[in-house]
Coordinates of C-alpha atoms in Angstrom, one line a residue:
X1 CA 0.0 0.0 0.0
X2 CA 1.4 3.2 -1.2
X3 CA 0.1 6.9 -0.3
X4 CA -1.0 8.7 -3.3
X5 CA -1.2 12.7 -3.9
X6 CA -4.8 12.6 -6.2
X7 CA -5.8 16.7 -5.8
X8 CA -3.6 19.8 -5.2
X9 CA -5.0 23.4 -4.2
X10 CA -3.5 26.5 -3.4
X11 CA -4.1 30.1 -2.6
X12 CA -2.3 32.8 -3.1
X13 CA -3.9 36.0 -1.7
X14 CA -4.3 39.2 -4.0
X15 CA -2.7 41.3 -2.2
X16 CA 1.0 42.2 -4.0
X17 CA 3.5 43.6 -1.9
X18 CA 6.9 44.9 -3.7
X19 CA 9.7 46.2 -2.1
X20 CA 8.2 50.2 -2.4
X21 CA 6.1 49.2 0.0
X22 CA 9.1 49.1 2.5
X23 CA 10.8 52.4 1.9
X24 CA 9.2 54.5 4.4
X25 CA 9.5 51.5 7.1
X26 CA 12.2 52.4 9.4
X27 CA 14.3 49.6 10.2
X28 CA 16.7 48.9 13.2
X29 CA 19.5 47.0 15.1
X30 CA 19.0 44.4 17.9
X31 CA 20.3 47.4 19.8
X32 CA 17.3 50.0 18.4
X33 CA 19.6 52.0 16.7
X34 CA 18.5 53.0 13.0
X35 CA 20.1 51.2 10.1
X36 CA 22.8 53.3 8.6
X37 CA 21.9 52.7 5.1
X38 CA 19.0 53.9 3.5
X39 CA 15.7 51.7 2.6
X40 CA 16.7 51.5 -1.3
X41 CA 19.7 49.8 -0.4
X42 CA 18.6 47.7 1.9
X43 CA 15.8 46.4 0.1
X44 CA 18.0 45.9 -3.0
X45 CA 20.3 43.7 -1.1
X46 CA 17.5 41.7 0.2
X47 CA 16.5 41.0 -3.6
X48 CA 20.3 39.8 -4.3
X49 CA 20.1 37.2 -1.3
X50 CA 16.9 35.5 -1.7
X51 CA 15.2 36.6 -4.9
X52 CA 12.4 38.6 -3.8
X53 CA 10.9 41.2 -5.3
X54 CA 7.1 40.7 -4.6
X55 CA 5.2 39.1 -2.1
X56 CA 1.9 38.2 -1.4
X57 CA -0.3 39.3 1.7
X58 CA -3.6 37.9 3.0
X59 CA -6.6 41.1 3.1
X60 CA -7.4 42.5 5.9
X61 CA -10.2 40.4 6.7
X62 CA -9.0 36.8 6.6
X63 CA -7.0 34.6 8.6
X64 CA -4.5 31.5 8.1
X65 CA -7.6 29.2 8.3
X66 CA -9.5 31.3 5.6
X67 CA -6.7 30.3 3.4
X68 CA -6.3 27.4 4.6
X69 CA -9.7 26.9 3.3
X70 CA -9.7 27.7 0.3
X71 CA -7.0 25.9 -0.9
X72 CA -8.1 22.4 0.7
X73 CA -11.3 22.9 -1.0
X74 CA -9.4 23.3 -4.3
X75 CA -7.6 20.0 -3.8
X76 CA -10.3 18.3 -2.8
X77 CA -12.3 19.5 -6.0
X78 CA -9.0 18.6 -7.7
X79 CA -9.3 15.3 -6.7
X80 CA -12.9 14.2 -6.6
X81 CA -13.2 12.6 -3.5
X82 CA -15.9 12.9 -1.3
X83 CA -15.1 15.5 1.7
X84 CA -16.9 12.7 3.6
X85 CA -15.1 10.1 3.4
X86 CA -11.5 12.2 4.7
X87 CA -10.2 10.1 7.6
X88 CA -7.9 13.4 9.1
X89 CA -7.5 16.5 7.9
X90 CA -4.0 17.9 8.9
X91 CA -3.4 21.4 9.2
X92 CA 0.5 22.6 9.2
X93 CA 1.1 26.2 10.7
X94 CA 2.8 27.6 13.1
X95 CA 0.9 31.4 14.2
X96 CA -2.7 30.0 14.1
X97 CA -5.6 32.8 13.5
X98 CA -4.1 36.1 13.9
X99 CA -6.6 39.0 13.0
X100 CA -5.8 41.8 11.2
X101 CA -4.7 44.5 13.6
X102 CA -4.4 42.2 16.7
X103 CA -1.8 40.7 18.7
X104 CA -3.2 37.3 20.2
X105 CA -2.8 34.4 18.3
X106 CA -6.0 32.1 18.4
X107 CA -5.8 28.4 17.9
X108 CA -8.8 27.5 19.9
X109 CA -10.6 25.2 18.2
X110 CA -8.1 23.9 16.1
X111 CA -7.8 25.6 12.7
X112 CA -8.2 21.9 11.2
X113 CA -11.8 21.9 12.9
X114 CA -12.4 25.5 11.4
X115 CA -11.4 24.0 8.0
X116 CA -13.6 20.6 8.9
X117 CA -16.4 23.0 9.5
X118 CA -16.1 25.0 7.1
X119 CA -15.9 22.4 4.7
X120 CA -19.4 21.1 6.2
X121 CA -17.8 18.0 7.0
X122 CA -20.6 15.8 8.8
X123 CA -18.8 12.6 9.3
X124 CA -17.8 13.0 13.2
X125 CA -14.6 10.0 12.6
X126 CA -12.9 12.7 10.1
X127 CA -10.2 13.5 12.6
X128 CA -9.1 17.0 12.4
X129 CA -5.8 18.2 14.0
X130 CA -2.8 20.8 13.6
X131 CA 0.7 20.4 13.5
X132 CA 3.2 22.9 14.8
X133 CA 6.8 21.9 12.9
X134 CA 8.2 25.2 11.6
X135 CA 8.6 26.0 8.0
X136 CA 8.6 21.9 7.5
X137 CA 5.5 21.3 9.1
X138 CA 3.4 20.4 5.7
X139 CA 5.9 18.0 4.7
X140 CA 5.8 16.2 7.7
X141 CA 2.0 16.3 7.2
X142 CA 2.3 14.4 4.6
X143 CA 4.9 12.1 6.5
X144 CA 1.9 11.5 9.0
X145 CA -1.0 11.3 6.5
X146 CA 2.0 8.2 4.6
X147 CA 1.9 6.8 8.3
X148 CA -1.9 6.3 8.7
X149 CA -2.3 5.0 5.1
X150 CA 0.3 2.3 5.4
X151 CA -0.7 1.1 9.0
X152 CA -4.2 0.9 7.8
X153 CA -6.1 3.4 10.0
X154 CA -7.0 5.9 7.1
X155 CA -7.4 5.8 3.4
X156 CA -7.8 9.5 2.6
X157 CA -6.1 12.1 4.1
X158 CA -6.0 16.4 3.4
X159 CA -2.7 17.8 4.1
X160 CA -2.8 21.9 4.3
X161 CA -0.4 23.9 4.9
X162 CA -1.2 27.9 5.7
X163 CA 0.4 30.7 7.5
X164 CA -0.3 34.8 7.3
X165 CA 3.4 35.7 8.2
X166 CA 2.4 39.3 7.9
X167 CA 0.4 39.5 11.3
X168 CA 3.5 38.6 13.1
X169 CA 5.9 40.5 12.3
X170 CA 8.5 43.3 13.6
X171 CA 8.1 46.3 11.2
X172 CA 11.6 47.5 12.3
X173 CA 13.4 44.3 11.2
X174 CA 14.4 43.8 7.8
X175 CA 14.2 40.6 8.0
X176 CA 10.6 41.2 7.6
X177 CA 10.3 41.6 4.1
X178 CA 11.2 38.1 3.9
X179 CA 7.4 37.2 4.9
X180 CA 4.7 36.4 3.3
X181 CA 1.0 34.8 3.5
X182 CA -0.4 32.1 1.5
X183 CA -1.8 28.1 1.8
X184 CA -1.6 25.0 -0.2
X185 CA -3.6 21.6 -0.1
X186 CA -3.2 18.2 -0.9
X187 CA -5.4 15.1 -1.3
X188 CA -3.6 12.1 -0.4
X189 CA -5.2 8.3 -0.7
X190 CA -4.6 4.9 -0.5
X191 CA -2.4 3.8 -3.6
X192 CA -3.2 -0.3 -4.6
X193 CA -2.6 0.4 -8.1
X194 CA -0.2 -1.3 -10.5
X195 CA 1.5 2.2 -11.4
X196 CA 4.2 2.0 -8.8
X197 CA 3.3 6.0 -8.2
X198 CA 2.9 7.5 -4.7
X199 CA 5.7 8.2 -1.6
X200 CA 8.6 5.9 -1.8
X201 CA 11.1 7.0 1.0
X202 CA 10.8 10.1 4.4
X203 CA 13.3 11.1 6.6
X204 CA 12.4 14.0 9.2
X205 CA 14.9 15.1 12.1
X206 CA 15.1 17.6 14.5
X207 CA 18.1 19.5 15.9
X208 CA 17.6 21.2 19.0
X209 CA 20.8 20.6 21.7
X210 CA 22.3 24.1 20.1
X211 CA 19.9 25.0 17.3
X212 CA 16.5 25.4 19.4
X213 CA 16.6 29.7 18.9
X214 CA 17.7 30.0 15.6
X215 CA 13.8 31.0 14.8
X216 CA 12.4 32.1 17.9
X217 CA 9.9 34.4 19.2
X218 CA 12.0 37.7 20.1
X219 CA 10.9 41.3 21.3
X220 CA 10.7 44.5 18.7
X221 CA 14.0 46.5 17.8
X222 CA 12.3 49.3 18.4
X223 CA 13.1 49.7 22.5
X224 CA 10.0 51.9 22.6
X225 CA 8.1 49.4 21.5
X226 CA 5.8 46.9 24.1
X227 CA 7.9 44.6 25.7
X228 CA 5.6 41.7 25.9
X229 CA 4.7 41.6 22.2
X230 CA 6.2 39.2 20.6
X231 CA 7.6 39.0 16.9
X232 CA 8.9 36.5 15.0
X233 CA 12.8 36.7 14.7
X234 CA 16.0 34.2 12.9
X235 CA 19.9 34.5 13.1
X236 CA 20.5 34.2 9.2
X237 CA 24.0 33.9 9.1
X238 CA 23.4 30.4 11.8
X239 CA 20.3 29.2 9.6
X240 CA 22.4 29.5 6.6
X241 CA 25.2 27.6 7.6
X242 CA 23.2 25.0 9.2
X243 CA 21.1 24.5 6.3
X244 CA 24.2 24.4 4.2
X245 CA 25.3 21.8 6.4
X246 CA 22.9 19.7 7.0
X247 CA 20.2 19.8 4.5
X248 CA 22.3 18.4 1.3
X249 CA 23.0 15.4 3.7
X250 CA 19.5 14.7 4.8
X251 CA 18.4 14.7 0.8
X252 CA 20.7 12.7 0.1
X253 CA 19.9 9.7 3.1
X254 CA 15.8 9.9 2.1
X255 CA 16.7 9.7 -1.6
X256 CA 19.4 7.3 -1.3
X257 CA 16.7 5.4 0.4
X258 CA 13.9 5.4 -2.5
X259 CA 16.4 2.8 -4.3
X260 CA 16.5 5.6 -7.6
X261 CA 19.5 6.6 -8.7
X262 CA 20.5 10.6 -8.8
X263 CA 20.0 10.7 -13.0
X264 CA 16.8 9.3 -12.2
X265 CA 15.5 12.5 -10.4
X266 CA 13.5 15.1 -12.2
X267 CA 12.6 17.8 -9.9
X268 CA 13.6 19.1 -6.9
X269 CA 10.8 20.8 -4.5
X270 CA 12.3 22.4 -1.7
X271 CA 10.9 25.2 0.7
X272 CA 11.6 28.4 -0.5
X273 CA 12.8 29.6 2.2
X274 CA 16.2 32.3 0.5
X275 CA 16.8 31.9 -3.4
X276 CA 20.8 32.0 -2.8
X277 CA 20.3 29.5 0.1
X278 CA 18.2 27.5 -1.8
X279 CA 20.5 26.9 -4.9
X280 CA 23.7 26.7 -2.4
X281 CA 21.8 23.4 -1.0
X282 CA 20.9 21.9 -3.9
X283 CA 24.2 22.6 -5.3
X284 CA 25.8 21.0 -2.5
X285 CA 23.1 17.8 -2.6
X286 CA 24.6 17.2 -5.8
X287 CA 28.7 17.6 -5.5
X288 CA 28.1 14.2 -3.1
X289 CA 27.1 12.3 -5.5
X290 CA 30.3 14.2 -8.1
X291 CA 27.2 16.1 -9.9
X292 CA 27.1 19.3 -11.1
X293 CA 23.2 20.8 -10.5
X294 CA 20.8 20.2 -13.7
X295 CA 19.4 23.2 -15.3
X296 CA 15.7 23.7 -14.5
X297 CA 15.8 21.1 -11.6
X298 CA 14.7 23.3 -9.0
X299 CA 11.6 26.0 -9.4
X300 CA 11.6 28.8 -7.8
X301 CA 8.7 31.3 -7.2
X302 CA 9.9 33.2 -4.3
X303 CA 10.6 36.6 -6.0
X304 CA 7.2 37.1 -6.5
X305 CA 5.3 35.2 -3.5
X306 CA 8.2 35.6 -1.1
X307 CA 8.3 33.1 2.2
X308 CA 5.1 31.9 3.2
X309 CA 6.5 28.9 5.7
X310 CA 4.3 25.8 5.2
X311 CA 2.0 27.2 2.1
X312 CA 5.8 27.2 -0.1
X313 CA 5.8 23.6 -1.2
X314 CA 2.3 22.9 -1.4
X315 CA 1.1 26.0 -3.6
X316 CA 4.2 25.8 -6.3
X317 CA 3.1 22.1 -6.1
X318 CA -0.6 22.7 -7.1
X319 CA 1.3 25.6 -9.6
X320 CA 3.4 23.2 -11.3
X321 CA 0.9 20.7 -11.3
X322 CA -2.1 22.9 -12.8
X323 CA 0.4 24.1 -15.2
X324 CA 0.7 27.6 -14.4
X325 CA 5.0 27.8 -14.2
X326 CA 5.1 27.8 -18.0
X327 CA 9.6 26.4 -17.5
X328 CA 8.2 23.3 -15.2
X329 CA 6.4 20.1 -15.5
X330 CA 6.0 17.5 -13.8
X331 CA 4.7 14.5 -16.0
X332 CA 3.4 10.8 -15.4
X333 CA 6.9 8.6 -14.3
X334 CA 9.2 11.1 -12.7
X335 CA 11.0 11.0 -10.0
X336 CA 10.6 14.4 -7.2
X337 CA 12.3 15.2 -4.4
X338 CA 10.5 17.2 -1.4
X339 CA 12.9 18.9 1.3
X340 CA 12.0 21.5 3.9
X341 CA 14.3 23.3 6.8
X342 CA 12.7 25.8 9.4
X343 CA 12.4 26.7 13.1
X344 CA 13.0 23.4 15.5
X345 CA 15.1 23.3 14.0
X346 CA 13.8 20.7 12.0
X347 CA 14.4 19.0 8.3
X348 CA 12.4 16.6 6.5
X349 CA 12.2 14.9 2.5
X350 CA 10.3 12.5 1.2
X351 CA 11.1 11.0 -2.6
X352 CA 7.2 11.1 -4.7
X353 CA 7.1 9.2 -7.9
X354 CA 4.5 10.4 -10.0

């Protein structure tokens, strides 16, 4: 028995952000002193290190389980199952419901239940839940949703991943126009067929004796600011050298494991987290097995959506698959590779044959 993706859905919200919107922000230190260089400069050096020139933003009026919404009901139209016969709907975020213009974060119920109901779900054994695993939380979804396929207690799983990165953020760090908001869906069944498709090797791990704080909840820069508001907050330069460490090397293990061999692969999915980041590790996956990286292995849609966390792989996923990145494909056969890194911290792949 194999776990089979049957329906993808995303949402990207219609808000577009660009990097203007930033130039009257005024951004500091970790000491609350103002940045010495002006916001033209600073902005143009964030698009040289991760790509982004755009991103996307959730209106004013919805939340991470409005999105979340939307795109499981995509995939599940995608698919054509009945939303009645789900077994768990897994929701991956990390902020739950954060209104516009508020401070509190509200995951009571669940956002999975808010999807359930939303959904109209009558069937009370659909067993909703959420799932707090940083940036690789939907992937390990997934993971979970492989898990209760193969042991035999479900057949249908929807795996969501959705996050509204703009509610929680420190206007005064830079780092800040990194963020973005947006949600993606899967379908994922029970896989008896002869076409040898579905998930054919995981690996997840998390690293947390000196790595616990490299993504962490952190105070304003601006001293004047509340103390006991909260904002989300990374040391790059740590996260970049540990991805660059550790990442390749955990590809390698789960796809070493699927029993393919690397001219085999066809696509790489990976979070997308920082566009520079993101090629280093990929470039890196490949020098271990002597390689040199493929041309078009790896898409890329953060300059224009920027980082939504969870929502990353799942929405390019769905765009890839509804064919709406004109350079990417993914046909019948191939061979993908999934791989996430984020706060825990945590890392997780799994190897998909399509």
């Amino acid at each position: 028995m194999r776990s089979k993706i049957t329906g993808v859905g995303n949402y990207i919200p219609s808000e577009t952000i660009t990097n203007l919107f930033f130039d009257k922000h005024i951004f500091m230190n970790e000491e609350g002193e103002n940045l010495k260089e002006d916001n033209a400069l600073i902005t143009s050096k964030l698009k040289k290190i991760t790509g982004i020139e755009e991103r996307r933003y959730a209106s004013n009026d919805q939340t991470t389980s409005d999105l979340g919404f939307i795109a499981a009901k995509a995939a599940i139209e995608n698919s054509g199952v009945d939303p009645e016969t789900l077994d768990y709907i897994i929701f991956a975020h990390n902020f739950g419901d954060v209104r516009f213009g508020t401070i509190q974060s509200d995951m009571v119920p669940s956002l999975a239940s808010r999807v359930k109901h939303l959904l109209q779900i009558k069937n009370n054994f659909c067993v909703a839940y959420d799932l707090l695993f940083g940036c690789p939380g939907w992937i390990e979804g997934i993971i979970q949703a492989n898990a209760f396929i193969k042991s035999g207690i479900a057949k249908k799983c929807l795996v969501i991943g959705a996050e509204t990165l703009s509610r929680v953020v420190d206007i005064h760090d830079r780092d800040s126009m990194i963020y973005a908001d947006g949600a993606g869906a899967v379908v994922v069944e029970a896989n008896s067929e002869e076409d040898d498709s579905g998930i054919k090797s995981h690996l997840s791990a998390s690293y947390t004796l000196n790595e616990k704080d490299y993504l962490n909840f952190g105070k304003s820069y601006n001293n004047e600011s509340c103390p006991d508001i909260r904002y989300i907050k990374m040391d790059g330069r740590k996260i970049y050298e540990f991805a660059l460490s550790n990442v390749p090397v955990a590809m390698k293990k789960c796809f070493d494991d699927s029993g393919y061999s690397i001219d085999q692969l066809d696509k790489i999915i990976i979070h997308q987290a920082n566009e520079k980041m993101d090629e280093a590790i990929v470039q890196r996956f490949y020098q271990l097995y002597e390689k040199s990286m493929p041309q078009d292995i790896m898409p890329m849609v953060i300059s224009k959506l920027g980082n939504s966390s969870v929502a990353t792989i799942p929405s390019l996923l769905a765009m890839i698959l509804n064919n709406e990145l004109p350079s990417h494909s993914i046909q019948k056969g191939d061979i993908v590779l999934f791989a996430s890194v984020g706060a825990g911290m945590n890392i997780n792949a799994f190897v998909y044959k399509f």
